[in-house]
mmCIF file of C-alpha atoms and ligand atoms in Angstrom:
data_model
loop_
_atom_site.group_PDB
_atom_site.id
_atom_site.type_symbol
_atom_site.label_atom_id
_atom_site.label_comp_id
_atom_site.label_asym_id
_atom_site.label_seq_id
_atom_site.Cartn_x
_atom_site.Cartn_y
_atom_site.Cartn_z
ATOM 1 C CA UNK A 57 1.209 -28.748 19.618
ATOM 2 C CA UNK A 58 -0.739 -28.179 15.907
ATOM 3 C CA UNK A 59 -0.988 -24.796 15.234
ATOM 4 C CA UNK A 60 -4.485 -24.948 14.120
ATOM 5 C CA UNK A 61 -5.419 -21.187 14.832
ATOM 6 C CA UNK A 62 -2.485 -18.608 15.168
ATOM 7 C CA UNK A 63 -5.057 -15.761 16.342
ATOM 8 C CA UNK A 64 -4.428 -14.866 19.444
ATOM 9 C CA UNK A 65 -7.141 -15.509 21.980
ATOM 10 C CA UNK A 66 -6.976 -11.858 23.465
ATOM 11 C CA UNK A 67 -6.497 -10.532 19.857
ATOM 12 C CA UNK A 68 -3.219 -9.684 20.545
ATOM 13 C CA UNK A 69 -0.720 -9.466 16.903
ATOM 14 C CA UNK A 70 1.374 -13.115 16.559
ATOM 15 C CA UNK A 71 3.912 -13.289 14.416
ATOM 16 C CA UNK A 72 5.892 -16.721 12.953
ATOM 17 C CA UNK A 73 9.325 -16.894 11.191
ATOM 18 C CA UNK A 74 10.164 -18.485 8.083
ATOM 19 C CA UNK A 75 13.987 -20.245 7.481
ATOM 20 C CA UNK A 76 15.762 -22.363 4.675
ATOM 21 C CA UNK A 77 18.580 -25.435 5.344
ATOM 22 C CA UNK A 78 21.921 -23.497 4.654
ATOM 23 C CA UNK A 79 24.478 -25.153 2.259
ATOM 24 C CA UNK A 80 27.195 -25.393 4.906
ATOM 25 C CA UNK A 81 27.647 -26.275 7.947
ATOM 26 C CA UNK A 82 29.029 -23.082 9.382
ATOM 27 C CA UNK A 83 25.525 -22.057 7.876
ATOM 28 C CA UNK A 84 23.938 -24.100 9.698
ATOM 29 C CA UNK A 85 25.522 -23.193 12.716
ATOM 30 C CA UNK A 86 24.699 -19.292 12.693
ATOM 31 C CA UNK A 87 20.890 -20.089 11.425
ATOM 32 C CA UNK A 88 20.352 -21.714 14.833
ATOM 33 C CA UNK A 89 22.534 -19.048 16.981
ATOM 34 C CA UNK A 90 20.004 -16.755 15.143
ATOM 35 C CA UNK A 91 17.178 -18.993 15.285
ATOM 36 C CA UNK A 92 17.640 -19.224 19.057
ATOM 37 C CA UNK A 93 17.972 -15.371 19.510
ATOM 38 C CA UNK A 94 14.969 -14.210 17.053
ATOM 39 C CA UNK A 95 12.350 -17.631 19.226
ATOM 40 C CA UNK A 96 13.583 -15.315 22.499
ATOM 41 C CA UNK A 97 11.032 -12.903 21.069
ATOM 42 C CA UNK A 98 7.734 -15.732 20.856
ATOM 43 C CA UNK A 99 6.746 -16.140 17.503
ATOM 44 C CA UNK A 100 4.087 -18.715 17.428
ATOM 45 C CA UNK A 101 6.026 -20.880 15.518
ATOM 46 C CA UNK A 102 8.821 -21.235 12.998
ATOM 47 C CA UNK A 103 8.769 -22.954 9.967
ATOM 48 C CA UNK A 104 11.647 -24.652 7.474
ATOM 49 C CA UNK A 105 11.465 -24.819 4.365
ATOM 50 C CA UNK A 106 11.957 -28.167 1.742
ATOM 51 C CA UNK A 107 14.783 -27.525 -1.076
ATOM 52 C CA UNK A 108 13.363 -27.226 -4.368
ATOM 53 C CA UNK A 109 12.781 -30.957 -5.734
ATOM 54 C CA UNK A 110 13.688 -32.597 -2.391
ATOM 55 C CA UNK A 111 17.063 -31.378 -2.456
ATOM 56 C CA UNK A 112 17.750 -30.492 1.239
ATOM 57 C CA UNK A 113 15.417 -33.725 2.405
ATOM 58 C CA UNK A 114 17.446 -34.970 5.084
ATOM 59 C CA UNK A 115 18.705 -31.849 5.966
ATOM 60 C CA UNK A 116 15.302 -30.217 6.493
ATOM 61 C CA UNK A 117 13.831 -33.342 8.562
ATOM 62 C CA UNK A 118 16.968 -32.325 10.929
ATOM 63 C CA UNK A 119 16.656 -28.808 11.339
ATOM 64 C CA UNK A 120 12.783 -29.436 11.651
ATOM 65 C CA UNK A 121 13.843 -31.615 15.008
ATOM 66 C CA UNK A 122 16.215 -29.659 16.228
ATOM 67 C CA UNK A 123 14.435 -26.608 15.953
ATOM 68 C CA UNK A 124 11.327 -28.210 17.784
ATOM 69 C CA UNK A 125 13.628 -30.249 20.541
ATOM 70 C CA UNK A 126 16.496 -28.056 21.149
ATOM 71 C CA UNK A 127 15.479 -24.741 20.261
ATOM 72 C CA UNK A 128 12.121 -25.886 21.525
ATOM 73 C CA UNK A 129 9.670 -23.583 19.319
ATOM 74 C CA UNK A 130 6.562 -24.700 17.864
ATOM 75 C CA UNK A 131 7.653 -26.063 14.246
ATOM 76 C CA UNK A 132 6.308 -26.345 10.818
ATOM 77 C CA UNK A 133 8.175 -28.350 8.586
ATOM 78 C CA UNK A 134 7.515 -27.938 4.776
ATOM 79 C CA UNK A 135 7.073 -30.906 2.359
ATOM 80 C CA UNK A 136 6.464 -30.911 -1.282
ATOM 81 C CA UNK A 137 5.506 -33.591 -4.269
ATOM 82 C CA UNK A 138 8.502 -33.235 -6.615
ATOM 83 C CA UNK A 139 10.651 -36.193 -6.652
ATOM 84 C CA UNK A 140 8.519 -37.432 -4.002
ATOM 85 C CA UNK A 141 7.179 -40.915 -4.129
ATOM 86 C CA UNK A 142 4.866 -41.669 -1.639
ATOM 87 C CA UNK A 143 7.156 -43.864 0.404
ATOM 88 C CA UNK A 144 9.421 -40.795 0.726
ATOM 89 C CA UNK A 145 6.493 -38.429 1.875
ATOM 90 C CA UNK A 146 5.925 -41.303 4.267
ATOM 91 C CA UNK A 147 9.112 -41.373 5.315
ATOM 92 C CA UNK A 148 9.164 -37.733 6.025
ATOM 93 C CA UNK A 149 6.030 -37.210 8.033
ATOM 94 C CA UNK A 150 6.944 -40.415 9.995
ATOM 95 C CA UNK A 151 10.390 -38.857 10.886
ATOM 96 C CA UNK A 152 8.743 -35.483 12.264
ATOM 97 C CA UNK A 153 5.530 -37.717 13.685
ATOM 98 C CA UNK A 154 8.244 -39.026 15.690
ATOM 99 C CA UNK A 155 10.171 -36.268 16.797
ATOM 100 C CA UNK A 156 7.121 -34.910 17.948
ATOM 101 C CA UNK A 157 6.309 -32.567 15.314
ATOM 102 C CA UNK A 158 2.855 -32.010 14.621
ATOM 103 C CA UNK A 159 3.078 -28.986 11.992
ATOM 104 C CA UNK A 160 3.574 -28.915 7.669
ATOM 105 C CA UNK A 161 2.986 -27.034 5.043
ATOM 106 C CA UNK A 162 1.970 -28.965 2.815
ATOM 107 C CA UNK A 163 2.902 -28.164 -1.332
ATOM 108 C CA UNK A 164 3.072 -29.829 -4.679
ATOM 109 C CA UNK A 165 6.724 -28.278 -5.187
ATOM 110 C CA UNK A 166 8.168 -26.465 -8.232
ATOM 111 C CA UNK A 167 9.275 -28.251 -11.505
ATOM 112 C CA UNK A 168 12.636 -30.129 -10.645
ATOM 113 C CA UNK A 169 15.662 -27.950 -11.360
ATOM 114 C CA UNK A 170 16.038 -27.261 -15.564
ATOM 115 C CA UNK A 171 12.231 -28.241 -16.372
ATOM 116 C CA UNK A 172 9.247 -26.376 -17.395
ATOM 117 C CA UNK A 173 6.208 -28.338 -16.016
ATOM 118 C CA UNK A 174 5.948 -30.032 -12.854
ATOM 119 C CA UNK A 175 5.577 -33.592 -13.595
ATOM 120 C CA UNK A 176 4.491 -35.886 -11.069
ATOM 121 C CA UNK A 177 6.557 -38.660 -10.406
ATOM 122 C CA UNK A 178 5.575 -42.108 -10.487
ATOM 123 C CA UNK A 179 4.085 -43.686 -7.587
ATOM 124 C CA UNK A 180 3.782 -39.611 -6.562
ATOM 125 C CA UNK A 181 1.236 -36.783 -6.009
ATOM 126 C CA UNK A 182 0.200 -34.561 -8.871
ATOM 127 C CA UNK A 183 -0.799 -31.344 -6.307
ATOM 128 C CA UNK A 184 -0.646 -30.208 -3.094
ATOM 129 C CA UNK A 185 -4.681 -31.102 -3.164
ATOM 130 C CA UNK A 186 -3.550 -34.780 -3.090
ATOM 131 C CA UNK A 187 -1.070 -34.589 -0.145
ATOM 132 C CA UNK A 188 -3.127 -32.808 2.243
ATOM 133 C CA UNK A 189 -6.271 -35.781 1.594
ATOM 134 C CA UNK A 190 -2.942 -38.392 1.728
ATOM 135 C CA UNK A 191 -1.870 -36.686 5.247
ATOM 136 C CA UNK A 192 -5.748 -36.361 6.383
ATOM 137 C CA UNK A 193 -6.121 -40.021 5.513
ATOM 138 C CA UNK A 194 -3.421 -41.903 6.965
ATOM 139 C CA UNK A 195 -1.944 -40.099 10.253
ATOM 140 C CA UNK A 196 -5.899 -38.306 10.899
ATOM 141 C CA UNK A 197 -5.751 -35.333 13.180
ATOM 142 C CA UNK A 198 -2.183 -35.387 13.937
ATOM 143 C CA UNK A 199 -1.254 -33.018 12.265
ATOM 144 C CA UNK A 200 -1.817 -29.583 11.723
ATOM 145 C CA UNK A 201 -1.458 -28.210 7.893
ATOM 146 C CA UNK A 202 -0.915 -25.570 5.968
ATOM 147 C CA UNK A 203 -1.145 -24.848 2.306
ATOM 148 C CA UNK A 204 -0.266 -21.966 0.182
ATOM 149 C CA UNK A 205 -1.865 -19.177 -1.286
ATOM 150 C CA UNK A 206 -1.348 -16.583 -3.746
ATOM 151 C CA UNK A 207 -2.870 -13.285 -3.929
ATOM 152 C CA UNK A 208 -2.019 -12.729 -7.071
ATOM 153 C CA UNK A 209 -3.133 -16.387 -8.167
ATOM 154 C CA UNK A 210 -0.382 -18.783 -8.913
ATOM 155 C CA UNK A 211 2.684 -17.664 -11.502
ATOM 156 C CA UNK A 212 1.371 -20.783 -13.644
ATOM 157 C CA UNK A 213 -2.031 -18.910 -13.878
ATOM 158 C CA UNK A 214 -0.382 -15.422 -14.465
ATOM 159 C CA UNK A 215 -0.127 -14.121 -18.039
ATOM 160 C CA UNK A 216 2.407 -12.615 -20.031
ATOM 161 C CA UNK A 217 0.839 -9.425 -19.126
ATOM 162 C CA UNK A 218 1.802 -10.213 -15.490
ATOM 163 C CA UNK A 219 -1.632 -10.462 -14.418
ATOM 164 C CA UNK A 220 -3.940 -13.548 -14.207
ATOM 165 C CA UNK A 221 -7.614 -13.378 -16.082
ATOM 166 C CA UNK A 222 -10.257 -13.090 -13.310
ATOM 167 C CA UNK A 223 -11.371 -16.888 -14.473
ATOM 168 C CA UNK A 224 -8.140 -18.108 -14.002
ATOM 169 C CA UNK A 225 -7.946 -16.309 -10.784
ATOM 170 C CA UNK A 226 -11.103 -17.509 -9.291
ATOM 171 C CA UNK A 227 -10.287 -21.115 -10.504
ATOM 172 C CA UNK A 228 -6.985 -20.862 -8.300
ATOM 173 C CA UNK A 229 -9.136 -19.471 -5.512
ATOM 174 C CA UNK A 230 -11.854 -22.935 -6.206
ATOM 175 C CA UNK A 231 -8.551 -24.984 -5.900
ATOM 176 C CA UNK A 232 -7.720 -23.315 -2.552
ATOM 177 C CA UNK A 233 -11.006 -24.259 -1.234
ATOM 178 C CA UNK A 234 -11.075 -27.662 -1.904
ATOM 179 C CA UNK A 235 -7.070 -27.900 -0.106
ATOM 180 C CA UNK A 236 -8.813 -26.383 2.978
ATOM 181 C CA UNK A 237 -12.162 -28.342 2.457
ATOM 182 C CA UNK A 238 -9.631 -31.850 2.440
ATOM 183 C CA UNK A 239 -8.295 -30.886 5.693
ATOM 184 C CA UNK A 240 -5.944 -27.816 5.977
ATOM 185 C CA UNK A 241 -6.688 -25.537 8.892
ATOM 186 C CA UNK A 242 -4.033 -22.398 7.577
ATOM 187 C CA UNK A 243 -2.950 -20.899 4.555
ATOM 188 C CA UNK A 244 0.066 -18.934 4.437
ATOM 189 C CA UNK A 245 0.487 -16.730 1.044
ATOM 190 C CA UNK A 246 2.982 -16.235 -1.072
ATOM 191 C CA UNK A 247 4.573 -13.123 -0.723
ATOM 192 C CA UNK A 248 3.446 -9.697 -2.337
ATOM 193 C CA UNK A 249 4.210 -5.874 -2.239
ATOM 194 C CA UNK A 250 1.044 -4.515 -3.322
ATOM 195 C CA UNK A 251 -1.251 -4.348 -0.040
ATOM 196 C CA UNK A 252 -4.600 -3.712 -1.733
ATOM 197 C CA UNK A 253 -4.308 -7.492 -3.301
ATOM 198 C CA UNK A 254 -3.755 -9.139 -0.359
ATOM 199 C CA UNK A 255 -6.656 -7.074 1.476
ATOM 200 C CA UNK A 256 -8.645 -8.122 -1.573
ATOM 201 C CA UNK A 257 -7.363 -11.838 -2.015
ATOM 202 C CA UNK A 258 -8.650 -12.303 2.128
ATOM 203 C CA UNK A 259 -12.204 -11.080 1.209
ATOM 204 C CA UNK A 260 -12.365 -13.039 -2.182
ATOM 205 C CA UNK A 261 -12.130 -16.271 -0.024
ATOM 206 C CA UNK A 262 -14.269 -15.140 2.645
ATOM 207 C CA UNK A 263 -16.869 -14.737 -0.545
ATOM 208 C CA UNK A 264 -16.143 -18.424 -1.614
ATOM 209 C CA UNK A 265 -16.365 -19.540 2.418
ATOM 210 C CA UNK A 266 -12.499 -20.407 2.890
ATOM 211 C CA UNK A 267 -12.990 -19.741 7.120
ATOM 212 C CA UNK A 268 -9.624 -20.818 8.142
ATOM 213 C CA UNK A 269 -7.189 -17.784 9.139
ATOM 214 C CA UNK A 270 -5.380 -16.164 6.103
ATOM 215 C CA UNK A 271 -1.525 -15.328 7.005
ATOM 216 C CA UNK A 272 0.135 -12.650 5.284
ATOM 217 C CA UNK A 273 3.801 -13.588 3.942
ATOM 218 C CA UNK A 274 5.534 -10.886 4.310
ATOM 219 C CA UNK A 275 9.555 -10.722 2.341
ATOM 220 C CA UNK A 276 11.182 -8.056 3.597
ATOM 221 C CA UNK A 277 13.432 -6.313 0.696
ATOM 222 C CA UNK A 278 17.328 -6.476 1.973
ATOM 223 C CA UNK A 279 18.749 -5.852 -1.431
ATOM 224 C CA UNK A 280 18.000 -4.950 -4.973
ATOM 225 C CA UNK A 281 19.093 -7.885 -7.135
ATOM 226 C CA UNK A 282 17.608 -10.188 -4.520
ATOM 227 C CA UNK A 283 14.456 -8.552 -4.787
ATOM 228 C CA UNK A 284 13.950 -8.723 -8.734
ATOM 229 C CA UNK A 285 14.633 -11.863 -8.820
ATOM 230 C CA UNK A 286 12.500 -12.937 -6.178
ATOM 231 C CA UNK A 287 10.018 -10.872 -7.488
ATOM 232 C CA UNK A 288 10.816 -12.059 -10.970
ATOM 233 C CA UNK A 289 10.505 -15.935 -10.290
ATOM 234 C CA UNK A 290 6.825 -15.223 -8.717
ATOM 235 C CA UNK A 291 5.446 -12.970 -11.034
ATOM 236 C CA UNK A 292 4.626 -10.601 -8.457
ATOM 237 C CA UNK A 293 3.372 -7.026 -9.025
ATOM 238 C CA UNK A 294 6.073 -4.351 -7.908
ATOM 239 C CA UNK A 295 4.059 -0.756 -7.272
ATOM 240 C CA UNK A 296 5.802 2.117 -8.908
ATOM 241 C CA UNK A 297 6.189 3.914 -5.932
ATOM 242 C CA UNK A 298 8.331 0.840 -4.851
ATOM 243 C CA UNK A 299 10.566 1.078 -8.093
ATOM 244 C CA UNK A 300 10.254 4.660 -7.740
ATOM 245 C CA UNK A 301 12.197 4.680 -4.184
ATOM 246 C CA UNK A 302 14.312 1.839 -5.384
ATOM 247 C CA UNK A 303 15.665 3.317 -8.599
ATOM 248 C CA UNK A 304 17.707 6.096 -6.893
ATOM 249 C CA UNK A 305 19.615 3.806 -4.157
ATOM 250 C CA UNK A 306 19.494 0.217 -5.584
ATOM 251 C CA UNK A 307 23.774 -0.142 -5.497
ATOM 252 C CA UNK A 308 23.508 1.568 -1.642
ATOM 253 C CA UNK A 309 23.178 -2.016 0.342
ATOM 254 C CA UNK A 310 22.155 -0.269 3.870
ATOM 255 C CA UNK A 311 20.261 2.114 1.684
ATOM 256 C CA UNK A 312 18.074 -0.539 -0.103
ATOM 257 C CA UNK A 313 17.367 -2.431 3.170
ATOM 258 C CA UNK A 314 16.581 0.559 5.735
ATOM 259 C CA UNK A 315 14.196 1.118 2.895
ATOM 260 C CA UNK A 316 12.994 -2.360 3.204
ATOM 261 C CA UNK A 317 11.914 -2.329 6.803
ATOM 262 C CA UNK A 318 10.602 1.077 6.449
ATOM 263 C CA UNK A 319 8.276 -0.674 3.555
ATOM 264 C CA UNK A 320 7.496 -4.308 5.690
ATOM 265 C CA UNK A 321 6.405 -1.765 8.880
ATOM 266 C CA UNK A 322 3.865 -0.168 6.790
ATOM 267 C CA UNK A 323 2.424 -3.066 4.799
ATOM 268 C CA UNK A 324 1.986 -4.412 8.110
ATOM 269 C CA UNK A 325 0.720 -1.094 9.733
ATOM 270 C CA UNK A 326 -2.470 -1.498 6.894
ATOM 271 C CA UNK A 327 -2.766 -5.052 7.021
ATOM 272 C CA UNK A 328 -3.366 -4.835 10.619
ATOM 273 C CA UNK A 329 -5.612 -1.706 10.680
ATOM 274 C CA UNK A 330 -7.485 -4.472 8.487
ATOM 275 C CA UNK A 331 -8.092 -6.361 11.331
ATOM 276 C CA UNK A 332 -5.507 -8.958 10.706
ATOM 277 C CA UNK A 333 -3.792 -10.069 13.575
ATOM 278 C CA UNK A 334 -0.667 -12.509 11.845
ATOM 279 C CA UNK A 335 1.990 -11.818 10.412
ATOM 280 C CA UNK A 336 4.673 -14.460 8.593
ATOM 281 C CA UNK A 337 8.162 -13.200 7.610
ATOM 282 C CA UNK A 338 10.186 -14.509 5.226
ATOM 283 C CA UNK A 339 12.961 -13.863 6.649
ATOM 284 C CA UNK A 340 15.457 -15.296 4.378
ATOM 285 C CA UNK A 341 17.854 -16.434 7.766
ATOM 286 C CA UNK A 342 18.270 -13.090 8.552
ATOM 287 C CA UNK A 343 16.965 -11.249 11.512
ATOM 288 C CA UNK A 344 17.717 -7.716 11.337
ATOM 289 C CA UNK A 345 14.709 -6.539 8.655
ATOM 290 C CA UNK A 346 12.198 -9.305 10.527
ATOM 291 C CA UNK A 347 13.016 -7.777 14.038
ATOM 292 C CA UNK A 348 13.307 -4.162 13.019
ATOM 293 C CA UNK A 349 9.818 -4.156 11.470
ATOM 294 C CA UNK A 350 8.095 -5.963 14.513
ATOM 295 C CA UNK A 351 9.872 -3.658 16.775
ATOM 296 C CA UNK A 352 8.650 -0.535 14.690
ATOM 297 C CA UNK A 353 5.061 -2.386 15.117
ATOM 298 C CA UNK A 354 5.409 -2.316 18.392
ATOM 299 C CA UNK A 355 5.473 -6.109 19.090
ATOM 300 C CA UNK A 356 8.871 -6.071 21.172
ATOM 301 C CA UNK A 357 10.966 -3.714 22.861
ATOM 302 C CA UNK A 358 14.659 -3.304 21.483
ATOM 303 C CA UNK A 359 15.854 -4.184 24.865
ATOM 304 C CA UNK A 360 15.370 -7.843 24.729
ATOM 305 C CA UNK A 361 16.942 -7.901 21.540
ATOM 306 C CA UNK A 362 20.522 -7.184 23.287
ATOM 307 C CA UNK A 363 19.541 -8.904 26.166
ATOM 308 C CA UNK A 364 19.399 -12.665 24.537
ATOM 309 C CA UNK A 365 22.502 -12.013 23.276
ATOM 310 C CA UNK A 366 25.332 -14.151 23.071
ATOM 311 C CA UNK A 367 24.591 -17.477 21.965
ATOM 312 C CA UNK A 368 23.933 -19.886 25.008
ATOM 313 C CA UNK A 369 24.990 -23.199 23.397
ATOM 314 C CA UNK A 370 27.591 -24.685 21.815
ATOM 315 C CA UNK A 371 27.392 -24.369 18.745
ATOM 316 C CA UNK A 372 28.480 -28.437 17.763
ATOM 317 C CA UNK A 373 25.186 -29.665 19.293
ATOM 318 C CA UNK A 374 23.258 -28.433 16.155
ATOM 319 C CA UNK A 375 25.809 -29.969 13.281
ATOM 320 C CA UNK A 376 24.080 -32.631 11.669
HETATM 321 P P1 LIG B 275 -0.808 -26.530 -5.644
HETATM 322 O O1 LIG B 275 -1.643 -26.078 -4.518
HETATM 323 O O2 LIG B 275 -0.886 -27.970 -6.009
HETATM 324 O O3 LIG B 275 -1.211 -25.634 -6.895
HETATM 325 C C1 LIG B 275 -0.349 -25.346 -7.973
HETATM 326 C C2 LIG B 275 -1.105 -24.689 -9.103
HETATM 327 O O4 LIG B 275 -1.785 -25.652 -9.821
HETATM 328 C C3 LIG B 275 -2.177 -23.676 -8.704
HETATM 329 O O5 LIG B 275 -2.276 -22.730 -9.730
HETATM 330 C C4 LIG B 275 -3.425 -24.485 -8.667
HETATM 331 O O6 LIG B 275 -4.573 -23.690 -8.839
HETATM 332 C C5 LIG B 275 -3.171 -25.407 -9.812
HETATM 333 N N1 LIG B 275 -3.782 -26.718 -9.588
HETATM 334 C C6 LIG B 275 -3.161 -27.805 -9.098
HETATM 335 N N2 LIG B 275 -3.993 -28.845 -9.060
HETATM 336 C C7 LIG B 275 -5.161 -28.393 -9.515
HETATM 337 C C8 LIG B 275 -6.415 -28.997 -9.720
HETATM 338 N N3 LIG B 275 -6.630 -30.269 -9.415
HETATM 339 N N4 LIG B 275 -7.392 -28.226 -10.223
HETATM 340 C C9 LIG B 275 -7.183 -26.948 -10.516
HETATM 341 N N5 LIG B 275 -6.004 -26.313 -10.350
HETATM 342 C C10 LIG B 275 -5.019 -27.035 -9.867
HETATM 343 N N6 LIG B 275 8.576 -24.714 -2.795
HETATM 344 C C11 LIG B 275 9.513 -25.607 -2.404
HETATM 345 O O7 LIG B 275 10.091 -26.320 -3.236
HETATM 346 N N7 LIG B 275 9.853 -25.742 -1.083
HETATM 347 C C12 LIG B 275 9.253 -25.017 -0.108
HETATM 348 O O8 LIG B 275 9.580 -25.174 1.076
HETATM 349 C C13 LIG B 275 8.253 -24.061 -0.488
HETATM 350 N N8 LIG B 275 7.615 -23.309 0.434
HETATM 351 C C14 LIG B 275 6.604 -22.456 0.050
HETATM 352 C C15 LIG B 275 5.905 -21.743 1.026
HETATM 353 C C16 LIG B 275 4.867 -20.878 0.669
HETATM 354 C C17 LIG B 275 4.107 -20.133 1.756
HETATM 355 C C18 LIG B 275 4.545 -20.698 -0.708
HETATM 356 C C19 LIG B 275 3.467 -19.738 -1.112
HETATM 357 C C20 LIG B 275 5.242 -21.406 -1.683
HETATM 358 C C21 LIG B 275 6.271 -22.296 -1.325
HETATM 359 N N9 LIG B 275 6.963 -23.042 -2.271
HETATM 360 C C22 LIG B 275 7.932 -23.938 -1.876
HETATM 361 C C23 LIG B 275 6.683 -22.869 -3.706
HETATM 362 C C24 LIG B 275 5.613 -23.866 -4.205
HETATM 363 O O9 LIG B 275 6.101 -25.184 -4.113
HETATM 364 C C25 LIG B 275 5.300 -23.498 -5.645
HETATM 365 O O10 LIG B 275 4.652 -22.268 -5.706
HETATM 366 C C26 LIG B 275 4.571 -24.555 -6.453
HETATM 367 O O11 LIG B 275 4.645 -24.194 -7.825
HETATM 368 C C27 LIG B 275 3.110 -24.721 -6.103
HETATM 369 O O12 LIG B 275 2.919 -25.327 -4.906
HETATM 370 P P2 LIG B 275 1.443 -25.367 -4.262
HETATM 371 O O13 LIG B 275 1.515 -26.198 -3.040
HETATM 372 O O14 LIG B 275 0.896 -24.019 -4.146
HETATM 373 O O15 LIG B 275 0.694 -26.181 -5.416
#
């Protein structure tokens, strides 16, 4: 089914999980035993993402079917531009079209590994812009898409001050609106720590009339370095209270991430005062933070998290 709306029709809070492909295939093995026991709890769907420049292609297109045909969750597969001609893209959404996949998030990609500048590669698409209208125009409404947003405008527009210029900022938020206005029913953002912006970055595209439903993306912290250099790579704004309660325990592992879902359940707790009823964790393949902050919402009851334990599968059916 496309996930065209997440809201709820009763209003009630959904939630989705994000994954990546593993580099083993022991890895691969414990995502899906945790895959399987973190669907148990209904997220409205589950997403995978695409290696940077391709890099996990075929492994992605696998998980994507295996998570929507043996795990049997709604999925969202993610596709990008870099080192993507358009017979690859092709390839891709044919593979999932087939598997009966009807969800992507669809993204121009970061620079391939050691370069700058994304450059688009020949007989490729320059921006994410360009794949949504490619995926509108050839395969119609089959699927349902995504696209990415950033509260903070995109690291490319952020100066060295680590803030972008309001022009730059609304020029991002112009771009947005033409990737929803080509055909993208969702935008997921990229993740942030400062509340206030993301409160702010919903009502600046209400302003602009970007209608389709805003979902937060939400990266629980589960340990220090982790977190800077996430943080680092996407130019987002830390608030000093955050490196204030940080300083003091950043080498204390358990520390840092009891601290982290103590953080994710109360950036949650304002978003949804605000009326917002989605939430999307990043949840890096692990499901203690993700679960331990929907639980302290409220979503789920600790119970159920014991009682879809152990695994129910062997575990060989998922190596690829
Ligand atoms: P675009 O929407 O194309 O925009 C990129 C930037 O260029 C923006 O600043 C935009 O304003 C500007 N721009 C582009 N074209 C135009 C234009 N015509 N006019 C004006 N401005 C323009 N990366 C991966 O490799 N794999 C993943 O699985 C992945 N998943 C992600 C999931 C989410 C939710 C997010 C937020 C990011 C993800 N990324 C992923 C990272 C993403 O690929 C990078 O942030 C990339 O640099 C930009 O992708 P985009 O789709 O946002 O690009």
């Amino acid at each position: 089914e496309k996930i065209q709306s997440v809201q709820d029709d009763q209003g009630k809070v959904v939630f989705s999980f994000e994954f990546f492909p593993p580099k083993t295939e022991d890895g691969v093995d414990n995502l899906f035993e945790r895959m399987d026991r973190m669907v148990a709890h209904n997220p409205s769907f589950c997403d995978i993402t695409w290696g940077s420049g391709g890099s996990t292609a075929d492994l992605t297109l696998d998980i994507a079917n295996k998570m929507q045909n043996i795990i049997c969750v709604e999925t969202m597969m993610h596709l990008t531009c870099t080192n993507m001609p358009v017979e690859k893209i092709d390839h891709a959404l044919q593979t999932i079209k087939s598997n009966g996949i009807q969800n992507v998030l669809a993204l121009r990609g970061d620079p391939p590994h050691g370069q700058d500048k994304f450059v688009q590669v020949e007989g490729g698409f320059a921006c994410a812009l360009d794949l949504v209208k490619h995926i509108r125009a050839k395969y119609g409404d089959y699927f349902g898409i995504t696209v990415a947003g950033y509260p903070e405008a995109h690291p490319d527009a952020i100066g060295s001050n680590g803030v972008a210029t309001p022009e730059a900022y609304q020029n991002d938020l112009a771009y947005l609106k033409r990737k929803v206005d080509a055909g993208a029913d969702l935008i997921i953002t990229q993740l942030f720590y400062d509340t206030d912006i993301f409160l702010k970055f919903v009502n600046d595209c209400r302003q602009i009339g970007i209608s389709c439903p805003i979902v937060p993306g939400i990266m629980p912290i589960n340990n220090y370095k982790g977190f800077l250099r996430m943080t680092g790579f996407c130019k987002t704004k830390i608030p000093h209270e955050i490196t204030a309660a940080l300083e003091p325990i950043k080498d204390n592992e358990e520390a840092v991430k009891s601290y982290g879902i103590h953080l994710g359940t109360e950036m949650c707790r304002k978003i949804l005062a605000h009326g917002i009823r989605t939430l999307h964790l990043y949840t890096l393949n692990m499901e203690k933070s993700a679960l331990a902050i929907l639980m302290n919402l409220g979503l789920f009851e600790e119970s159920k998290i014991s009682r879809c334990l152990p695994w129910r599968r062997p575990a060989n059916v998922f190596r690829v």
